[in-house]
Short mmCIF file of C-alpha atoms in Angstrom, two decimals:
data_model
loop_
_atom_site.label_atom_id
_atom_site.label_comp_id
_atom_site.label_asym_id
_atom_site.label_seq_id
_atom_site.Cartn_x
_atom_site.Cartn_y
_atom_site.Cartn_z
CA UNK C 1 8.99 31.70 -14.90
CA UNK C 2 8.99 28.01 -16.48
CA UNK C 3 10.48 25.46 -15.00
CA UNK C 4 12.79 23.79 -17.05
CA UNK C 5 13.93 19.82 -16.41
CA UNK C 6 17.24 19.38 -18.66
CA UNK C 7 18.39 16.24 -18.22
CA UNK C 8 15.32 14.13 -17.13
CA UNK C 9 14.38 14.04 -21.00
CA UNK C 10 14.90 10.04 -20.20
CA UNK C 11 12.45 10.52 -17.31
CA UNK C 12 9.95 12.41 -19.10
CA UNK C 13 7.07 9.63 -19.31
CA UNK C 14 3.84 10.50 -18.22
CA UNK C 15 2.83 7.04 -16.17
CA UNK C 16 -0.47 6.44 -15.44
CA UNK C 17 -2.74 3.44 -14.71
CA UNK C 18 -6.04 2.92 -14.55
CA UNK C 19 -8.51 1.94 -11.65
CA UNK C 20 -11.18 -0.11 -10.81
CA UNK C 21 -13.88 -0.27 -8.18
CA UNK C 22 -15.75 2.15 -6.28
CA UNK C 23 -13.66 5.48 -5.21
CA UNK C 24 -16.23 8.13 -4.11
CA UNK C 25 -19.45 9.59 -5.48
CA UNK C 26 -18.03 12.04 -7.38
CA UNK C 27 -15.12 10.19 -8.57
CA UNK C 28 -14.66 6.82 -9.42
CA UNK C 29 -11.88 4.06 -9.92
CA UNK C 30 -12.80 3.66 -13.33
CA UNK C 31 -11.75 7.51 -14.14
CA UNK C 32 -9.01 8.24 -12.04
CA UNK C 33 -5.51 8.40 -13.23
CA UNK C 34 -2.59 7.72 -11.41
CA UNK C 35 0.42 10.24 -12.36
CA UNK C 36 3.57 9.02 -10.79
CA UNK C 37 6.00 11.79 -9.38
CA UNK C 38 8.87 9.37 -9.63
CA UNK C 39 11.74 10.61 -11.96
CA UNK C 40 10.46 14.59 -12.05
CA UNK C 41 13.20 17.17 -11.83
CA UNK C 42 12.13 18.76 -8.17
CA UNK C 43 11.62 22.07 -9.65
CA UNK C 44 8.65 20.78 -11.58
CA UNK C 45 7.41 18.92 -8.36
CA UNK C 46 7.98 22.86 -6.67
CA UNK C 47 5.82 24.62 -8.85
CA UNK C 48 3.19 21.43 -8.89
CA UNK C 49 2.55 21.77 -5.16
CA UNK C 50 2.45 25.73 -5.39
CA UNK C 51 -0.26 25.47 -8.23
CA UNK C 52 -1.51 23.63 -5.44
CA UNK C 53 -1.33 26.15 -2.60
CA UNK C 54 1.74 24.31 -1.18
CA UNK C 55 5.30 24.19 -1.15
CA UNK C 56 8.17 22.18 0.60
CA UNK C 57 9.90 23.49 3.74
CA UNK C 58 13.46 25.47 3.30
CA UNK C 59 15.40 21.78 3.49
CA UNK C 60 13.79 20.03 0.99
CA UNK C 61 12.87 17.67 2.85
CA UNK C 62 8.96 18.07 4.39
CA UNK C 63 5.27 19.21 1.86
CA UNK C 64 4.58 22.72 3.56
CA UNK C 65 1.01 24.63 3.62
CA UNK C 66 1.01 27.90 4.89
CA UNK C 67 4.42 27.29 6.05
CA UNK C 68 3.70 24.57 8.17
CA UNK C 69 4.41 20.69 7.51
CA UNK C 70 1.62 18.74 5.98
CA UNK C 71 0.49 15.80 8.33
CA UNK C 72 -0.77 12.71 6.87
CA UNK C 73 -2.99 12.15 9.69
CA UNK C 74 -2.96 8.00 8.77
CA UNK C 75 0.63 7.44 10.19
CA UNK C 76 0.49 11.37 11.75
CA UNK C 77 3.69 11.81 10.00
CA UNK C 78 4.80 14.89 8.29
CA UNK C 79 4.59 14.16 4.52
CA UNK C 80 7.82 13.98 2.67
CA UNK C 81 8.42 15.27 -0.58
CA UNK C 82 10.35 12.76 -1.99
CA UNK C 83 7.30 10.66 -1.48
CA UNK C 84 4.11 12.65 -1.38
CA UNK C 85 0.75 11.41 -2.98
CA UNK C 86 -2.23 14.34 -3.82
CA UNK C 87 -5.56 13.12 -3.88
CA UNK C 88 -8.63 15.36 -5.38
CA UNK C 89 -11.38 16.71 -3.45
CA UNK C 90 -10.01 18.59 -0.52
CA UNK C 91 -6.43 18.11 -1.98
CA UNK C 92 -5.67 15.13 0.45
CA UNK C 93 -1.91 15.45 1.09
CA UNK C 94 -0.29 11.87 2.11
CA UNK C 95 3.06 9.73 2.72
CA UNK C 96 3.10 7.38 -0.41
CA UNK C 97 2.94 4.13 1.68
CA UNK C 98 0.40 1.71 1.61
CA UNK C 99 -0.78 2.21 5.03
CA UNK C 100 -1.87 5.58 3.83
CA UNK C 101 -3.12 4.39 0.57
CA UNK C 102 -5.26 1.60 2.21
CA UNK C 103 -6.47 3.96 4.70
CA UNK C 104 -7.69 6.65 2.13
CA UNK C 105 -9.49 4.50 -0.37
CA UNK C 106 -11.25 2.73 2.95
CA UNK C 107 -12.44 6.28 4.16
CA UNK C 108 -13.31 7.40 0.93
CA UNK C 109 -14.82 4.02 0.03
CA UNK C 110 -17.79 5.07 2.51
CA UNK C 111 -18.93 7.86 1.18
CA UNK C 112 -20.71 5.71 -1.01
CA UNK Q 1 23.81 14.50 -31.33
CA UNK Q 2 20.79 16.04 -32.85
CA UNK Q 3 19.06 13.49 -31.54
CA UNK Q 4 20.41 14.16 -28.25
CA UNK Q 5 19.26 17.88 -27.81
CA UNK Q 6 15.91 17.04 -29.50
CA UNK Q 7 15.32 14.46 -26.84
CA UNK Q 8 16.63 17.45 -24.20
CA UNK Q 9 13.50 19.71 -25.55
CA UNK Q 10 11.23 17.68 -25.70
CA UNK Q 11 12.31 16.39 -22.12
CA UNK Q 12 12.61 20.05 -20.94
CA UNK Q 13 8.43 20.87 -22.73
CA UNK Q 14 6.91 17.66 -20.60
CA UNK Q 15 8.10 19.18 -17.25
CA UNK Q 16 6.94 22.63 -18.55
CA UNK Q 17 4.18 25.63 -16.42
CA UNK Q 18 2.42 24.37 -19.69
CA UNK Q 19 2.49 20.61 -18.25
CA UNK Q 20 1.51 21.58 -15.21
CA UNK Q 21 -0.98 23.86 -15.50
CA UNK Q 22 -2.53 20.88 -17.85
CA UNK Q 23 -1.84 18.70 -14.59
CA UNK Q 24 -3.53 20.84 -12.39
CA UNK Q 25 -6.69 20.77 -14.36
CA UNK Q 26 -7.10 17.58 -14.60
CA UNK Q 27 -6.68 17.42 -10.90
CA UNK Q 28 -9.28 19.97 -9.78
CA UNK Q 29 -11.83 17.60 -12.06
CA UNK Q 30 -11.09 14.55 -10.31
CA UNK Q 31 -9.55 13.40 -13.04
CA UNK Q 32 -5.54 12.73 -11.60
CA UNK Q 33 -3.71 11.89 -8.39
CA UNK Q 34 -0.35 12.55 -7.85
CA UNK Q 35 1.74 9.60 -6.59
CA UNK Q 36 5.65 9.12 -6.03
CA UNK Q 37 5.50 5.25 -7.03
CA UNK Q 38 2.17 3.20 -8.24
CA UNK Q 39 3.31 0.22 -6.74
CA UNK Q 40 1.99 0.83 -3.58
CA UNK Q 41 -1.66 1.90 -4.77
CA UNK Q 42 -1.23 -1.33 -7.09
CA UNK Q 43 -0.16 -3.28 -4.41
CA UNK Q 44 -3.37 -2.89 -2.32
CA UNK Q 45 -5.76 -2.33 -5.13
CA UNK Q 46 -4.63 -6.03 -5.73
CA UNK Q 47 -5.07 -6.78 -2.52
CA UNK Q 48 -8.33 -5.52 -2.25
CA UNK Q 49 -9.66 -6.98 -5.33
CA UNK Q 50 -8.16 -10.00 -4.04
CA UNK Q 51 -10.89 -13.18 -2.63
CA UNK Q 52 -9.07 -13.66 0.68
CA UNK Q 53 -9.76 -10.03 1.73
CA UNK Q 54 -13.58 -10.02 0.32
CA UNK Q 55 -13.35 -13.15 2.39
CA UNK Q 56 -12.21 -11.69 5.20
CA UNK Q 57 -13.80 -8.60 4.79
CA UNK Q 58 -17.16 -10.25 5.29
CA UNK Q 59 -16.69 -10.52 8.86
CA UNK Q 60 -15.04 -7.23 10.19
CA UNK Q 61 -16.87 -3.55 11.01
CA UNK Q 62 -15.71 -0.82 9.37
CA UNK Q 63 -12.42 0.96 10.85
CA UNK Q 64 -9.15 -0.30 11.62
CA UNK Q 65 -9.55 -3.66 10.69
CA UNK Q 66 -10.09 -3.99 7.22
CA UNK Q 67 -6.98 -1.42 6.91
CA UNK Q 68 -4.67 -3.85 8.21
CA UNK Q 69 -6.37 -7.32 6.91
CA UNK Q 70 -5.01 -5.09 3.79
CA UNK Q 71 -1.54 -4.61 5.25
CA UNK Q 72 -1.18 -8.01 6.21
CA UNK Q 73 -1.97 -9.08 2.32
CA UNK Q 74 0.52 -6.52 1.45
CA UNK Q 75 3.27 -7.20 4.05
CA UNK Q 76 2.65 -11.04 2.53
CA UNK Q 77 3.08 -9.98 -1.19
CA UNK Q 78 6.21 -7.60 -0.52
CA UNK Q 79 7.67 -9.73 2.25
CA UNK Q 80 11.11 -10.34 0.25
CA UNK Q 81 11.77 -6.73 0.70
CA UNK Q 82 12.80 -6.82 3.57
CA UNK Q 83 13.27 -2.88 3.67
CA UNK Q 84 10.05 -2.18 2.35
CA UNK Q 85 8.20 -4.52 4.91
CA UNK Q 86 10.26 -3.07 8.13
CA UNK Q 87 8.88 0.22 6.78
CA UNK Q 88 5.47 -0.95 6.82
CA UNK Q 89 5.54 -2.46 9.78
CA UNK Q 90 6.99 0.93 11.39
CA UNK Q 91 4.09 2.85 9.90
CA UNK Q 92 1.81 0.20 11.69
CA UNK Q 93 3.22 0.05 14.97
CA UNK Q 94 2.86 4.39 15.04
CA UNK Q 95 -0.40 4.35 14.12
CA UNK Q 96 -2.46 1.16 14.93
CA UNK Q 97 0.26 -0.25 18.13
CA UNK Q 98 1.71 -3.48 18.32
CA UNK Q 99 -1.78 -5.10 18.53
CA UNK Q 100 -2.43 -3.22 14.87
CA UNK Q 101 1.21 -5.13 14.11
CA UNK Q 102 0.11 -8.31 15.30
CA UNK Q 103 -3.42 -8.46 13.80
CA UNK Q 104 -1.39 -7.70 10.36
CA UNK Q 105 1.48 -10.31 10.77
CA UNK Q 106 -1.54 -12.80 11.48
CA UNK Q 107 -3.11 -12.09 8.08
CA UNK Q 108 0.25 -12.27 6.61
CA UNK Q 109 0.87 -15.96 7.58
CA UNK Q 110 -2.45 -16.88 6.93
CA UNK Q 111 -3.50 -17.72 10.52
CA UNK Q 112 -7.00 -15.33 10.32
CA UNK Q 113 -8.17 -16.86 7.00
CA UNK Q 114 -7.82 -20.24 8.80
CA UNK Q 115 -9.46 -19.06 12.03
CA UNK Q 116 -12.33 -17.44 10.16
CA UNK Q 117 -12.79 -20.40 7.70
CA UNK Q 118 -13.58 -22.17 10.12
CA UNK Q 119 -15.73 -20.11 12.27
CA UNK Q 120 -17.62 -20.03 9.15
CA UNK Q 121 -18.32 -24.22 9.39
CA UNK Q 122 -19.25 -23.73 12.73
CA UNK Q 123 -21.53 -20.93 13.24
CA UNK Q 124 -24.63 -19.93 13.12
CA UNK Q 125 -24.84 -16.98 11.29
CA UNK Q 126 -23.01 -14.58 9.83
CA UNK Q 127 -23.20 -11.73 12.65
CA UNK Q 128 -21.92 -15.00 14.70
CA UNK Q 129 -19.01 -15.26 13.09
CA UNK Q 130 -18.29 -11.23 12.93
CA UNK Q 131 -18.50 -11.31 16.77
CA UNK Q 132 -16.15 -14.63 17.00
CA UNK Q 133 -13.59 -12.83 14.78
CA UNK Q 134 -13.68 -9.99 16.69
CA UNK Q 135 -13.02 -11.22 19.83
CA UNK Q 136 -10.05 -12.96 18.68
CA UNK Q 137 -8.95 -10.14 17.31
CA UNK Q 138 -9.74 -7.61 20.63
CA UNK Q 139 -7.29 -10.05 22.82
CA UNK Q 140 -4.38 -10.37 19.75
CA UNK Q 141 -2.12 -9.78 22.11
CA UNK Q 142 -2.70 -12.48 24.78
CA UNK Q 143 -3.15 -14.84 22.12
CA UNK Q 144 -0.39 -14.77 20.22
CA UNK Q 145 3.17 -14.89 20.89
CA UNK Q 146 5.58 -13.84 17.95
CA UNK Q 147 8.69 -15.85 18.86
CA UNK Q 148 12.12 -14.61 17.93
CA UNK Q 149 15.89 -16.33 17.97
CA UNK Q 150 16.90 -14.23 21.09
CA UNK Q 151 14.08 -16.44 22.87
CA UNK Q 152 16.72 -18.88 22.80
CA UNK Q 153 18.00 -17.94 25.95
CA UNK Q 154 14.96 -17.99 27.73
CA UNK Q 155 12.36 -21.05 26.55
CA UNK Q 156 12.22 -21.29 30.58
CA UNK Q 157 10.81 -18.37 30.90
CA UNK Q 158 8.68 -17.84 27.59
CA UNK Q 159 6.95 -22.10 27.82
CA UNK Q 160 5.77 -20.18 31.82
CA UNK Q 161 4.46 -17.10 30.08
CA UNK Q 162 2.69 -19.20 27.66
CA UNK Q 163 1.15 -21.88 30.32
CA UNK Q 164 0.30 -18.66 32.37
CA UNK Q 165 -1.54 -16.54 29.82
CA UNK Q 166 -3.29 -19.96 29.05
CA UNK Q 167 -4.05 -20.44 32.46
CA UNK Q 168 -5.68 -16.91 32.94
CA UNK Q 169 -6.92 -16.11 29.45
CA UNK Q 170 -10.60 -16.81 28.83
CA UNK Q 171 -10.01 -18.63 25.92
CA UNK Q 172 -7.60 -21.07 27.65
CA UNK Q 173 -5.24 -20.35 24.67
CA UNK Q 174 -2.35 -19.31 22.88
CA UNK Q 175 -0.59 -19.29 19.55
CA UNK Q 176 2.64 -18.82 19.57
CA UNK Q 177 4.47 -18.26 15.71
CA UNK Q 178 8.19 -18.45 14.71
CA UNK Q 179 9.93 -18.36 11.40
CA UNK Q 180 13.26 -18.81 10.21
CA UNK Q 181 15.88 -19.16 12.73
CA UNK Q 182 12.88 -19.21 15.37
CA UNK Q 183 11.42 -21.95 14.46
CA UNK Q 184 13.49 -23.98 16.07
CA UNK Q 185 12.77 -21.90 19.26
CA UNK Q 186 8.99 -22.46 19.10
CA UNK Q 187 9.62 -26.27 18.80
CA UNK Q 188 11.91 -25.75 22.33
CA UNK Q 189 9.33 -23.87 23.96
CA UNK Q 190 6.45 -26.25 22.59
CA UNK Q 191 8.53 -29.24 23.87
CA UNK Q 192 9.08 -27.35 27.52
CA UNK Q 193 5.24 -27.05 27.94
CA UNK Q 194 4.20 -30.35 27.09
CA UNK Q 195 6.65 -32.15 29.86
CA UNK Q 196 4.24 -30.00 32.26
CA UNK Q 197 2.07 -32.98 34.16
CA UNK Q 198 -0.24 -30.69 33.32
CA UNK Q 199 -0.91 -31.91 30.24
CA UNK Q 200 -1.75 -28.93 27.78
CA UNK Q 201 -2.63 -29.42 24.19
CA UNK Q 202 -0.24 -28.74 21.72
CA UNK Q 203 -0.86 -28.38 18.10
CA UNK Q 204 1.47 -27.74 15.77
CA UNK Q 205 1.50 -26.31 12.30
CA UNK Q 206 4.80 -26.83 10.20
CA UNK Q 207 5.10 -24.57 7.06
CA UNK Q 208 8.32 -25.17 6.30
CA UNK Q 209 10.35 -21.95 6.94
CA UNK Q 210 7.79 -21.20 10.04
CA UNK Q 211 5.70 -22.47 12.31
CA UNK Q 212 2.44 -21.73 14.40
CA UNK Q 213 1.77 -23.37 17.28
CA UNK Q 214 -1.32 -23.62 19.15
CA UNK Q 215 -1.47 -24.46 22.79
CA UNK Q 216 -4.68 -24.85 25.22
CA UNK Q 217 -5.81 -25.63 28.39
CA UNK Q 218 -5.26 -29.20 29.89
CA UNK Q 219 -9.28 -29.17 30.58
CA UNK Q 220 -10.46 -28.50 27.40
CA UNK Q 221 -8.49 -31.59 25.83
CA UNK Q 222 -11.49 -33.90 26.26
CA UNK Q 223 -14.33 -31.46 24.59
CA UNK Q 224 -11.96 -29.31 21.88
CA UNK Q 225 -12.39 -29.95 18.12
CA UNK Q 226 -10.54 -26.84 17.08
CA UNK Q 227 -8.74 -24.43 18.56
CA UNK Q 228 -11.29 -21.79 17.52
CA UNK Q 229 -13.89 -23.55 19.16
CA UNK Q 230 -12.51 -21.98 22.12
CA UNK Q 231 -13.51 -18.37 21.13
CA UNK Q 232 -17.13 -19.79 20.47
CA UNK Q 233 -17.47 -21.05 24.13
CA UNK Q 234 -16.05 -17.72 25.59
CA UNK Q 235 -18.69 -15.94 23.39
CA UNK Q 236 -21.62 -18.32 24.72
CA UNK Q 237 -20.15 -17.47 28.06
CA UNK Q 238 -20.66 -13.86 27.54
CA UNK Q 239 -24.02 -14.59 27.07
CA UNK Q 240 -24.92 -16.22 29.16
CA UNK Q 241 -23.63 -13.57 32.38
CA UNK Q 242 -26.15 -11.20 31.60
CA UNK Q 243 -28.91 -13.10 31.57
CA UNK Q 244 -27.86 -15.14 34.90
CA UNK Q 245 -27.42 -12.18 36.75
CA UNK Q 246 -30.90 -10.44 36.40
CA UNK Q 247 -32.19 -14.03 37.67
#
């Protein structure tokens, strides 16, 4: 079944940015992009987390794996899914809030 | 019209299994992330890049602390949103406690940059000045007072916390910080501790919309230069115990 996003033909922009400095080993700044989830039709942000092994919780409202809510263990919050960020690797489920954000590139940054 | 429904398709192909599958790929090489809003990656990528926090940086271990020397950069950039900051803060307080708050409202109003700049004129070394930083940052809480308008009704009360906690504290000080409305309130409680006979030090540092005040000990008006040098002696202190005691 495709997933269809009438109306959000306005919305339909691909945003990314580039990065700089050092991200992990495997994967730098440099080569990362960023795609921003703000503006998708929620059925397209649906089937992204179940290509993903996830989904969101009967309400909407909280990322589920396995049926349970996602924790981002940097504010030990349940990760919402009006404002999720996925990170490669493990597929590092967070809040979008720069608490998180500083807290992931900081671990990460020591793996190098 | 045709216009219109063209747009529609070609809105209705990017969100496509096709898009995502092409997504998805890119993902599992470590290609993409997947963020609601840039702004808040940009936000502390800039802060990051930014010389302050290599500055700061310097000085600090890894863990906590460089997290929030990054939230207080942040909290400093986005502080005219005020819903965004109260957010931040909120996220701050859950995880790191109101110390982790504190230690990031300090590197928002710039009072850490000016502690460590000048623990870099004065010391010896650079592992000297990591410890000095540290400490001040391991007692945030008895060193800083963040002053707010409902003080108002209590300078009594908050000018004998201060002169206590600078009577007990082994650095022999306290900063105390109000903006806005409390400004005013800082200057009242400032003004109550200096009519003590005791005679405690009071420096003052106007900003305009805020200030930071910094009060110390009535015995250390004769020898201090700076109010950091008080962290230095408490350090020397420290180092001294050990060695006296195996004497």
């Amino acid at each position: 079944m495709r997933t269809r996003g009438e109306g959000f033909a306005g919305s339909a922009v691909t945003r990314t940015i580039r990065l700089y400095g050092n991200w992990s080993k495997r994967n730098s700044w440099n080569r990362l992009e960023l795609f921003s989830l703000k503006g998708t039709p929620k059925e397209f942000r649906v089937a992204l987390l179940k290509a993903l092994g996830l989904d969101v919780d009967e309400k909407g409202v909280y990322v589920t794996k396995d049926g349970n809510p996602v924790i981002d263990g940097y504010i030990d919050k349940p990760v919402r899914f009006e404002n999720m960020a996925i990170f490669p690797g493990s597929t590092i489920v967070l809040d979008d809030n720069p608490l998180s954000i500083a807290s992931y590139i900081e671990e990460h940054g020591e793996i190098s | 019209m045709e216009s219109a429904t063209k747009g529609a398709v070609e809105g209705a192909l990017d969100w496509s299994a096709d898009k995502v599958v092409g997504l998805v790929k890119k993902f599992l090489n470590r290609e993409l992330a997947f963020v609601e809003d840039k702004k808040n990656v940009e936000t502390i990528k800039t802060q990051r890049e930014s010389a302050e926090y290599r500055l700061l940086r310097q000085f600090v271990p890894k863990g906590p602390l460089p997290i929030l020397f990054q939230v207080g950069l942040a909290l400093r950039e986005m502080e005219r949103d005020k819903d965004r900051v109260k957010e931040l803060k909120d996220d701050v307080h859950a995880k790191h406690g109101t110390s982790g708050v504190h230690i990031a409202e300090l590197v928002q109003i710039g009072v850490i940059t000016q502690l460590l700049a000048r623990l870099v004129r004065i010391s010896q070394s650079s592992s000297d000045v990591q410890k000095r930083l540290t400490s001040f940052l391991e007692q945030v809480d008895f060193l800083t007072l963040f002053v707010r308008k409902e003080d108002e009704k209590s300078i009594e009360a908050k000018s004998k916390l201060v002169r206590n906690r600078v009577d007990t504290n082994p650095t022999r000080m306290m900063i105390l910080f109000g903006s806005g409305y409390a400004k005013n309130v800082v200057v009242s409680i400032l003004k109550k501790i200096g009519n003590d006979p005791r005679n405690y030090m009071i420096q003052t540092q106007d900003e305009g919309f805020q200030i930071i005040g910094f009060v110390f000990a009535p015995e250390l008006r004769a020898k201090l230069t700076h109010w950091s040098d008080t962290i230095s002696e408490e350090i020397e202190r420290a180092k001294r115990k050990p060695r006296d005691s195996s004497r």
